Coordinates of N, CA and C in Angstrom, one line a residue:
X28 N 55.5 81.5 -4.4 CA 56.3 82.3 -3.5 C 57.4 83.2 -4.1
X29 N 57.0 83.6 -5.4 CA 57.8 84.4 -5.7 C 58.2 85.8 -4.8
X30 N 57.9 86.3 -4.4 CA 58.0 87.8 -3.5 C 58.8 87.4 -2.4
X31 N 58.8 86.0 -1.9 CA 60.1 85.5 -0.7 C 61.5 84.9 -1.4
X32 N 60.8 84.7 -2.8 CA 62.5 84.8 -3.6 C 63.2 85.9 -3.8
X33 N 62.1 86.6 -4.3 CA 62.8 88.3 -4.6 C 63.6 88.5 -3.5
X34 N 62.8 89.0 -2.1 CA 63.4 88.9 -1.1 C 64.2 88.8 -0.3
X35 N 64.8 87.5 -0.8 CA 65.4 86.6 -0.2 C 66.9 86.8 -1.1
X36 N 66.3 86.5 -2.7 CA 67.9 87.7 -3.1 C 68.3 88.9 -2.8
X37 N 67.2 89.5 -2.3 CA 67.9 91.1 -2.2 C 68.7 91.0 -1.1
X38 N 68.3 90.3 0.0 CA 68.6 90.2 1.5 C 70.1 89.4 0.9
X39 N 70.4 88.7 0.4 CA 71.8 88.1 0.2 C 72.7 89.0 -0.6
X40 N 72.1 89.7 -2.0 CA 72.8 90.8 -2.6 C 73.1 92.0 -2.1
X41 N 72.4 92.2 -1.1 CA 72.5 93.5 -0.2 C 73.3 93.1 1.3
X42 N 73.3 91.9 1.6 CA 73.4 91.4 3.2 C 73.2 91.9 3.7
X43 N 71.7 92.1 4.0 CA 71.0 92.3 4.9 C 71.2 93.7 5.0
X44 N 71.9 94.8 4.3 CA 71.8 96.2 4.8 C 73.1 96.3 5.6
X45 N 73.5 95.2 5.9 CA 75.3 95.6 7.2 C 75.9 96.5 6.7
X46 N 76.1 97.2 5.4 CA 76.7 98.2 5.3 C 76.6 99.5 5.8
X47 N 75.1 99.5 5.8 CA 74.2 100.9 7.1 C 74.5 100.4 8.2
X48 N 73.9 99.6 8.8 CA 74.0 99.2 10.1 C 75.5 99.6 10.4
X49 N 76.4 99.1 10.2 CA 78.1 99.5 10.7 C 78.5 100.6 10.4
X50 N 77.6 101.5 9.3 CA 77.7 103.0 9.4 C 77.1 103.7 10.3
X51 N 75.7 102.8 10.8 CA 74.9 103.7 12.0 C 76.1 103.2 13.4
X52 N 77.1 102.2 13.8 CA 77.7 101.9 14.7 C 78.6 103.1 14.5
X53 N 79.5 103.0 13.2 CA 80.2 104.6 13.7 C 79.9 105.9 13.9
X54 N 78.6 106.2 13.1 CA 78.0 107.6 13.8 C 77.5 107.2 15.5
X55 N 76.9 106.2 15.8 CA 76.2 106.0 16.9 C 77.6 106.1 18.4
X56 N 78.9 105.6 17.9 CA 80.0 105.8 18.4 C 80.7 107.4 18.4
X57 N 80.5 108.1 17.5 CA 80.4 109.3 17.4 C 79.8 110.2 18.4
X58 N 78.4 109.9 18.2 CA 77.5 110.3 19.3 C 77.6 109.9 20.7
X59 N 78.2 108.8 20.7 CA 79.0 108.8 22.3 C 80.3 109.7 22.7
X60 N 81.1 109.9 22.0 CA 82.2 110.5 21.9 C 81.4 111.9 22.4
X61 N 80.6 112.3 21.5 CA 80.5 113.7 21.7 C 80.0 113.8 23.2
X62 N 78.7 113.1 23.5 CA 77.9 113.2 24.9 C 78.8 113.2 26.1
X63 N 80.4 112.7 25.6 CA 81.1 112.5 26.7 C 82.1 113.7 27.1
X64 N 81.9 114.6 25.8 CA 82.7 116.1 25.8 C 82.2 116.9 26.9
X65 N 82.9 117.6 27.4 CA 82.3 118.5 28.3 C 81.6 119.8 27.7
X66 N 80.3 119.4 26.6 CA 80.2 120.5 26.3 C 79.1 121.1 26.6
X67 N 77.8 122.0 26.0 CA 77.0 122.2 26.9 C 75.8 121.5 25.9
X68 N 74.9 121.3 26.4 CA 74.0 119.9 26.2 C 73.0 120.3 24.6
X69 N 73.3 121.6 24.3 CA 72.5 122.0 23.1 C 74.0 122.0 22.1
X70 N 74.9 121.8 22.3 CA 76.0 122.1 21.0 C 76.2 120.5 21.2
X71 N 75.8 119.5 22.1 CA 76.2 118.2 22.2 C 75.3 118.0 21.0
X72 N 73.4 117.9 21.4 CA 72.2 117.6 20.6 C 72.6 118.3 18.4
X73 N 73.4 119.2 18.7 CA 73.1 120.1 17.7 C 74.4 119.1 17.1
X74 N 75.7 119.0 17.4 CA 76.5 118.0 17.1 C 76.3 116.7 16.5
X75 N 75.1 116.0 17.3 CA 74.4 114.8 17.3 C 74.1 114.9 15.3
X76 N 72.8 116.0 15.6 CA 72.5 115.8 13.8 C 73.3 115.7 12.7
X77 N 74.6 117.1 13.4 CA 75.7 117.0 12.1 C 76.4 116.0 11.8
X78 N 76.6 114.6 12.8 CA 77.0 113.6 12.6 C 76.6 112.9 12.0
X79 N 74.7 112.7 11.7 CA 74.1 112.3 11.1 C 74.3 112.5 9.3
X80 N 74.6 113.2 8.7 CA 75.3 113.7 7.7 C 76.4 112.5 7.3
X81 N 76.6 112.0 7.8 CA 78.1 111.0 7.6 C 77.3 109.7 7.3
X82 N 76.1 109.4 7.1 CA 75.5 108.2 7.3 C 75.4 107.8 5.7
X83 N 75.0 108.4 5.1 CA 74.7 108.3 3.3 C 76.4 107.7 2.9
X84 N 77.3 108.8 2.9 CA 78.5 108.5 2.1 C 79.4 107.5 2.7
X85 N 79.1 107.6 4.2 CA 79.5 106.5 5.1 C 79.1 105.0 4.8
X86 N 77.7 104.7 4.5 CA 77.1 103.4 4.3 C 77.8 102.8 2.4
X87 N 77.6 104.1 1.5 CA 77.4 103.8 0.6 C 79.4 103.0 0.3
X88 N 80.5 104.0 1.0 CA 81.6 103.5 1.1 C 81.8 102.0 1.9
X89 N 81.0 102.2 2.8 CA 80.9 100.2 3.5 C 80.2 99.3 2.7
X90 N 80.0 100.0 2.1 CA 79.1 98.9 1.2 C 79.4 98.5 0.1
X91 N 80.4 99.4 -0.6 CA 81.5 98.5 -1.3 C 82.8 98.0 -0.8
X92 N 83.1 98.3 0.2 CA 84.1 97.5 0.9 C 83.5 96.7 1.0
X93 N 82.8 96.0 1.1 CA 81.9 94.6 1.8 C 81.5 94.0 1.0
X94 N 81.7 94.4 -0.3 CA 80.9 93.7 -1.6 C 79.1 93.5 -1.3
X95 N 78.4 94.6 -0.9 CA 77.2 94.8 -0.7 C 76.7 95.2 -1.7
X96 N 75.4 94.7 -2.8 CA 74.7 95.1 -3.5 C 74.0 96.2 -3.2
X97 N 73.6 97.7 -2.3 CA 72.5 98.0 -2.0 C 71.7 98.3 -2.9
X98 N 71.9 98.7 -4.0 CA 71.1 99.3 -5.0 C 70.1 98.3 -5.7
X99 N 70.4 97.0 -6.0 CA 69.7 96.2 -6.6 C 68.7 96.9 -7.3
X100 N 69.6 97.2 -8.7 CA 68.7 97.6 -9.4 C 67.7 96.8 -10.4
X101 N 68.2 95.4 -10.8 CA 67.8 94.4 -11.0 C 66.8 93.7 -10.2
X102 N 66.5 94.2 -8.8 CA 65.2 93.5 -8.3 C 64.5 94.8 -8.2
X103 N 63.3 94.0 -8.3 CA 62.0 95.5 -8.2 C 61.9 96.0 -7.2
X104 N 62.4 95.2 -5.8 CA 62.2 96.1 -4.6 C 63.3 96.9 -4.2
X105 N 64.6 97.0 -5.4 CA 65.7 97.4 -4.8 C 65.4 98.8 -4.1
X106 N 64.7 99.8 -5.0 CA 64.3 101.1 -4.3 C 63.7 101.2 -3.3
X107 N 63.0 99.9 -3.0 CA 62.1 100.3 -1.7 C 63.0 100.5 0.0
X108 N 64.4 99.7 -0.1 CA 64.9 100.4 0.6 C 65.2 101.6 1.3
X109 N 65.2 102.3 0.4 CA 65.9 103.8 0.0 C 64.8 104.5 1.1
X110 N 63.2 104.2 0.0 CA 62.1 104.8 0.5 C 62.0 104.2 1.9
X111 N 62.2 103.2 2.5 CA 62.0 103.0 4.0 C 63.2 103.6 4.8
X112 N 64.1 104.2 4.5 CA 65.2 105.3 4.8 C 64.7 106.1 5.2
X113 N 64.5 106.7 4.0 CA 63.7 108.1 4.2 C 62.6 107.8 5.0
X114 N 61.4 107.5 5.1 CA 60.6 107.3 5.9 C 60.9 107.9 7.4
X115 N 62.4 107.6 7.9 CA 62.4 107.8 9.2 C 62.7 109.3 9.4
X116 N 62.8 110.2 8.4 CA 62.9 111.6 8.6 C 61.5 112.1 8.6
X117 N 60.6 111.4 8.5 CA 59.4 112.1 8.9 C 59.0 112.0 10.3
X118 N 59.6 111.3 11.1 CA 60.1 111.5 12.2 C 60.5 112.4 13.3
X119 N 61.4 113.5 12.1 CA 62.6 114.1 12.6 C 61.8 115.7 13.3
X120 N 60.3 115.6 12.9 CA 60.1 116.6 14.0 C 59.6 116.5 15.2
X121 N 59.8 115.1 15.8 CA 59.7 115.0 17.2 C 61.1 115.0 17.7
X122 N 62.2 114.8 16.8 CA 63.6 114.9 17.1 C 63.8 116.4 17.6
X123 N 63.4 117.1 16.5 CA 63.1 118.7 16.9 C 62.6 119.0 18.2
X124 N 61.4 118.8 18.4 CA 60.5 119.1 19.5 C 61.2 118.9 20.6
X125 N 62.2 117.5 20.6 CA 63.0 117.6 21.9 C 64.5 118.3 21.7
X126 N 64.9 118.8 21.0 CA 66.0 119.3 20.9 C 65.6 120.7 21.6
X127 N 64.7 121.6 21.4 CA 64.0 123.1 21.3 C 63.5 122.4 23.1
X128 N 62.2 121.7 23.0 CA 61.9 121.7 24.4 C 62.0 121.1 25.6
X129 N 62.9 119.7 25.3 CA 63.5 119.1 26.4 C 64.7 118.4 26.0
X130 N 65.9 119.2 25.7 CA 67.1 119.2 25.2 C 67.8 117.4 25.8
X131 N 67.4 117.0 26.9 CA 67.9 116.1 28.1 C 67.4 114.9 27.1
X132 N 66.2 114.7 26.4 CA 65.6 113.8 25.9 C 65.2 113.5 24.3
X133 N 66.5 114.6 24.0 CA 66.5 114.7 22.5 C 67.0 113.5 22.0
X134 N 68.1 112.8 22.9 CA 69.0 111.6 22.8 C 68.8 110.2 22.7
X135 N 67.5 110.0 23.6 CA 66.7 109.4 23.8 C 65.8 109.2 22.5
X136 N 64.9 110.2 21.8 CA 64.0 110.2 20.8 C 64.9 109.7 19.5
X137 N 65.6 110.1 19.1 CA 66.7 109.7 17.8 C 66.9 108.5 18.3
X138 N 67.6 108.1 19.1 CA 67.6 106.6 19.1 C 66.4 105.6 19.0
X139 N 65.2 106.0 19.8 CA 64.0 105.5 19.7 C 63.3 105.1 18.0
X140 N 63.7 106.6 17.6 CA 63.3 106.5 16.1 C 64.4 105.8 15.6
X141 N 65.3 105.9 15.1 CA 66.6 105.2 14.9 C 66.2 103.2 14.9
X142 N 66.0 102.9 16.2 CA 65.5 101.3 16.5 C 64.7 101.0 15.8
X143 N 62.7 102.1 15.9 CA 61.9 101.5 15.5 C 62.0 101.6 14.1
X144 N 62.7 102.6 13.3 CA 62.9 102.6 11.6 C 63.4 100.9 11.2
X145 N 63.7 100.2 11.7 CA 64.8 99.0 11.8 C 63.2 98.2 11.2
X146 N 62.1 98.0 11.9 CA 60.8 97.7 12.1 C 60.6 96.8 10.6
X147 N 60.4 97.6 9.3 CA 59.9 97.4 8.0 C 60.9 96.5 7.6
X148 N 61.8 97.0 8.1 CA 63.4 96.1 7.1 C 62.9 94.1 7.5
X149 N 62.0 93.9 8.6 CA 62.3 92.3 8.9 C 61.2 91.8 7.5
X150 N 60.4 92.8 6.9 CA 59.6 92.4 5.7 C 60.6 92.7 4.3
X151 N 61.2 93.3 4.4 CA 62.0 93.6 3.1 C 63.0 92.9 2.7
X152 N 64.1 92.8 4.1 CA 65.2 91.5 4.2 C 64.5 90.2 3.7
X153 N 63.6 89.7 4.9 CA 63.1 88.8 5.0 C 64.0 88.1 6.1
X154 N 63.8 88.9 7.1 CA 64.9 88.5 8.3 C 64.1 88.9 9.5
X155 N 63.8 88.5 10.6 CA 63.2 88.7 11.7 C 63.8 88.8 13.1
X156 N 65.3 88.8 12.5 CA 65.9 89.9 14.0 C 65.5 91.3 13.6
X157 N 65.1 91.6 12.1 CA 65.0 93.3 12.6 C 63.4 93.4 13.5
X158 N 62.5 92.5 12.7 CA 61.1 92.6 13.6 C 61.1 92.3 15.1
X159 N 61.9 91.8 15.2 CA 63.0 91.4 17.2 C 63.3 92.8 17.7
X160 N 64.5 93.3 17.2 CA 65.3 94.0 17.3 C 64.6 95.5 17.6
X161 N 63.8 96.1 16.5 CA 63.0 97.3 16.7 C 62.5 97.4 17.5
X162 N 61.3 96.8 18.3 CA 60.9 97.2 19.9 C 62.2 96.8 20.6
X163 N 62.8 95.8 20.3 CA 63.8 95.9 21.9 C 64.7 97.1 21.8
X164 N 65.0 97.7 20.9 CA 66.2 98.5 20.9 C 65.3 99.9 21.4
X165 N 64.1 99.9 21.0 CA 63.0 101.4 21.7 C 62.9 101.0 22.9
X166 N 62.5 99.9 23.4 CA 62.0 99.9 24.9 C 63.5 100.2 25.4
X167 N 64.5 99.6 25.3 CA 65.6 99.6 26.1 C 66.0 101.2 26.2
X168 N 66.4 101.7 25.1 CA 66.6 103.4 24.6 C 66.0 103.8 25.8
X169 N 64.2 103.9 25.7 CA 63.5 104.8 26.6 C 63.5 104.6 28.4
X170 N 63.6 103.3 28.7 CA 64.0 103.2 29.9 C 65.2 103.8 29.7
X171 N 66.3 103.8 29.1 CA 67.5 104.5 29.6 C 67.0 105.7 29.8
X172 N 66.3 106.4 28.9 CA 66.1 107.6 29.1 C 65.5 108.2 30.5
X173 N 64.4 106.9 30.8 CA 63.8 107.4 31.7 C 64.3 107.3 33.1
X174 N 65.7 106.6 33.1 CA 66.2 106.8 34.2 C 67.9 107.3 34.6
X175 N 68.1 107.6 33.6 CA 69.9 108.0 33.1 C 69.8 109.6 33.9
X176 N 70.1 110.1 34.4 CA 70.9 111.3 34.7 C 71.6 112.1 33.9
X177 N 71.3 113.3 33.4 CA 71.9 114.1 32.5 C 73.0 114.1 32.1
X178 N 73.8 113.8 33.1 CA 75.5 113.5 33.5 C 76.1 112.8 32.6
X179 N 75.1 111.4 32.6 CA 75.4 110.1 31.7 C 74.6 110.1 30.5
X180 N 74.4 111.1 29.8 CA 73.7 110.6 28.8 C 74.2 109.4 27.3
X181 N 75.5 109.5 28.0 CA 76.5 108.8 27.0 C 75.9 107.4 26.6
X182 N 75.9 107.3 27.7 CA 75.4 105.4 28.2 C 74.1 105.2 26.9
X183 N 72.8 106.4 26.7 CA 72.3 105.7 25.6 C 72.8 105.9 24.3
X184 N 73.9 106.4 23.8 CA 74.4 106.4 22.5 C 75.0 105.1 22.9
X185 N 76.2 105.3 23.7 CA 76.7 103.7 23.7 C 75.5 102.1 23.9
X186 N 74.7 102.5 24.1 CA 73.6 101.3 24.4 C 72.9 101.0 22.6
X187 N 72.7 101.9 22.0 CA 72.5 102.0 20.7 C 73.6 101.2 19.4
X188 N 75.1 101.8 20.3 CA 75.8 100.6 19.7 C 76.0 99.7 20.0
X189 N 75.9 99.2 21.1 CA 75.9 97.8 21.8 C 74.8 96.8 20.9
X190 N 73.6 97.4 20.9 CA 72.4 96.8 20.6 C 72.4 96.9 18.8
X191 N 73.1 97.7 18.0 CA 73.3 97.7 16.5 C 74.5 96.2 16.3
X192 N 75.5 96.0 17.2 CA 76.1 95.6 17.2 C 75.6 93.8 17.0
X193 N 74.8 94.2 18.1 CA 73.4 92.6 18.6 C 73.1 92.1 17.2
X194 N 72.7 93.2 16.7 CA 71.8 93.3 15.2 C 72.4 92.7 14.1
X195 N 73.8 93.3 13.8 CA 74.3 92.9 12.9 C 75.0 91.8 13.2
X196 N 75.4 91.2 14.1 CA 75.5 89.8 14.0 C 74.2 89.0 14.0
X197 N 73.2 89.4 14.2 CA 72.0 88.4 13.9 C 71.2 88.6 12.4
X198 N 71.4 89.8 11.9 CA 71.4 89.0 10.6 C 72.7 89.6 9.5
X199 N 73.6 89.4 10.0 CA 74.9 88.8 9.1 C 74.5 86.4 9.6
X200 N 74.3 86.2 10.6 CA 74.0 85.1 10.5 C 73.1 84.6 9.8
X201 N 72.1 85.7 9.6 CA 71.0 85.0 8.9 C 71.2 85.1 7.2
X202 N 71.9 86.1 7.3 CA 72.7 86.3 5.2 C 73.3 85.4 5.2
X203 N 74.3 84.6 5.9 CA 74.9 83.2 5.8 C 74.2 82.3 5.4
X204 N 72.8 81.7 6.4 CA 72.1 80.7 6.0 C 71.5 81.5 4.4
X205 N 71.4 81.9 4.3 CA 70.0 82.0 2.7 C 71.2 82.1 1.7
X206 N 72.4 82.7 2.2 CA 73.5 82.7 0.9 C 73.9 81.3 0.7
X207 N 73.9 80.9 2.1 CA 74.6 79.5 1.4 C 73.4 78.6 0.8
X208 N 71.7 78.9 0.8 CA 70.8 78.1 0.4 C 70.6 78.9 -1.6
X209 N 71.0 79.9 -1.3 CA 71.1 80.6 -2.7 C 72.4 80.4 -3.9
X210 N 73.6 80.0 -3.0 CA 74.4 79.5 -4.4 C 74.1 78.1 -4.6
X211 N 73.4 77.0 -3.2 CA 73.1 76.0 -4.0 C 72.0 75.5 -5.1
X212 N 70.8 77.3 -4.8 CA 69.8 76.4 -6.0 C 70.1 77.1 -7.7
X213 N 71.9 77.6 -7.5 CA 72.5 78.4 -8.7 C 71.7 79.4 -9.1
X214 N 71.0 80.4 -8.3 CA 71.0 81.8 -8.4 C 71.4 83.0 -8.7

């Protein structure tokens, strides 16, 4: 079982990733802030992406405040993170598609993609609130979408934090147990 040790260090050297995760809660906080502006619904969406921009230098500074490994360059999967990051910008032209042709449900899709990107991480951590977490945090997203009122579109950025929030307390719990099972087999 080597590949569930690797694993299983990276997920305690990195914790689980909480240094993104609490960067996606302040952009995703952001993105509420703005949806609540009175502004007009394409300089909200177009706002949305620019906030996204804060996510890199944002995680990478939480992540030394928190004494997070992300880089693990000493394990072989440490890059593979990175690459399942990126992954979710391939994505980003259905993000498009709704920004250009149904501006109301652009809000909705980012977050959608946003939850299911979470998906690969319950194989990489070796934690299975993310394999939990990714459909519930889409299905919930899309029902908001499909019944929120233009008015409120706030409600699904704030539902995004609510449910990041979910996240990172379930596995910051679960970096507890494996850390505390990792300094005892002197790792």
């Amino acid at each position: 079982m080597e590949i569930t040790r690797i694993r299983n260090e990276l997920s305690v050297k990195s914790k689980n990733g909480i240094g993104f995760l609490l960067s996606a809660v302040v952009i995703w906080s952001i993105i509420t802030i703005l949806f609540m502006l009175p502004l007009e619904l394409n300089q909200k969406n177009i706002f949305m992406l620019f906030a996204t921009g804060l996510m890199f230098p944002l995680s990478v500074g939480i992540s030394n405040l928190i004494k997070a490994d992300w880089k693990s360059k000493d394990n072989p999967l440490g890059d593979l993170g990175l690459y399942l990051n990126l992954a979710q910008l391939i994505y980003f032209p259905i993000l498009f598609w709704g920004i250009i042709e149904s501006p109301s449900n652009a809000i909705m899709l980012f977050a959608i993609i946003t939850g299911a990107h979470f998906f690969p991480y319950g194989w990489f951590y070796n934690a299975k609130s993310f394999y939990a977490m990714a459909p519930i945090i889409s299905v919930i997203i899309m029902l908001l979408g499909l019944f929120l009122d233009v008015k409120i579109l706030w409600l699904e950025p704030l539902a995004m934090v609510v449910l990041l929030l979910f996240l990172i307390l379930m596995v910051h719990l679960d970096y507890k147990k494996k850390s505390i099972k990792y300094i005892r087999k002197g790792a």
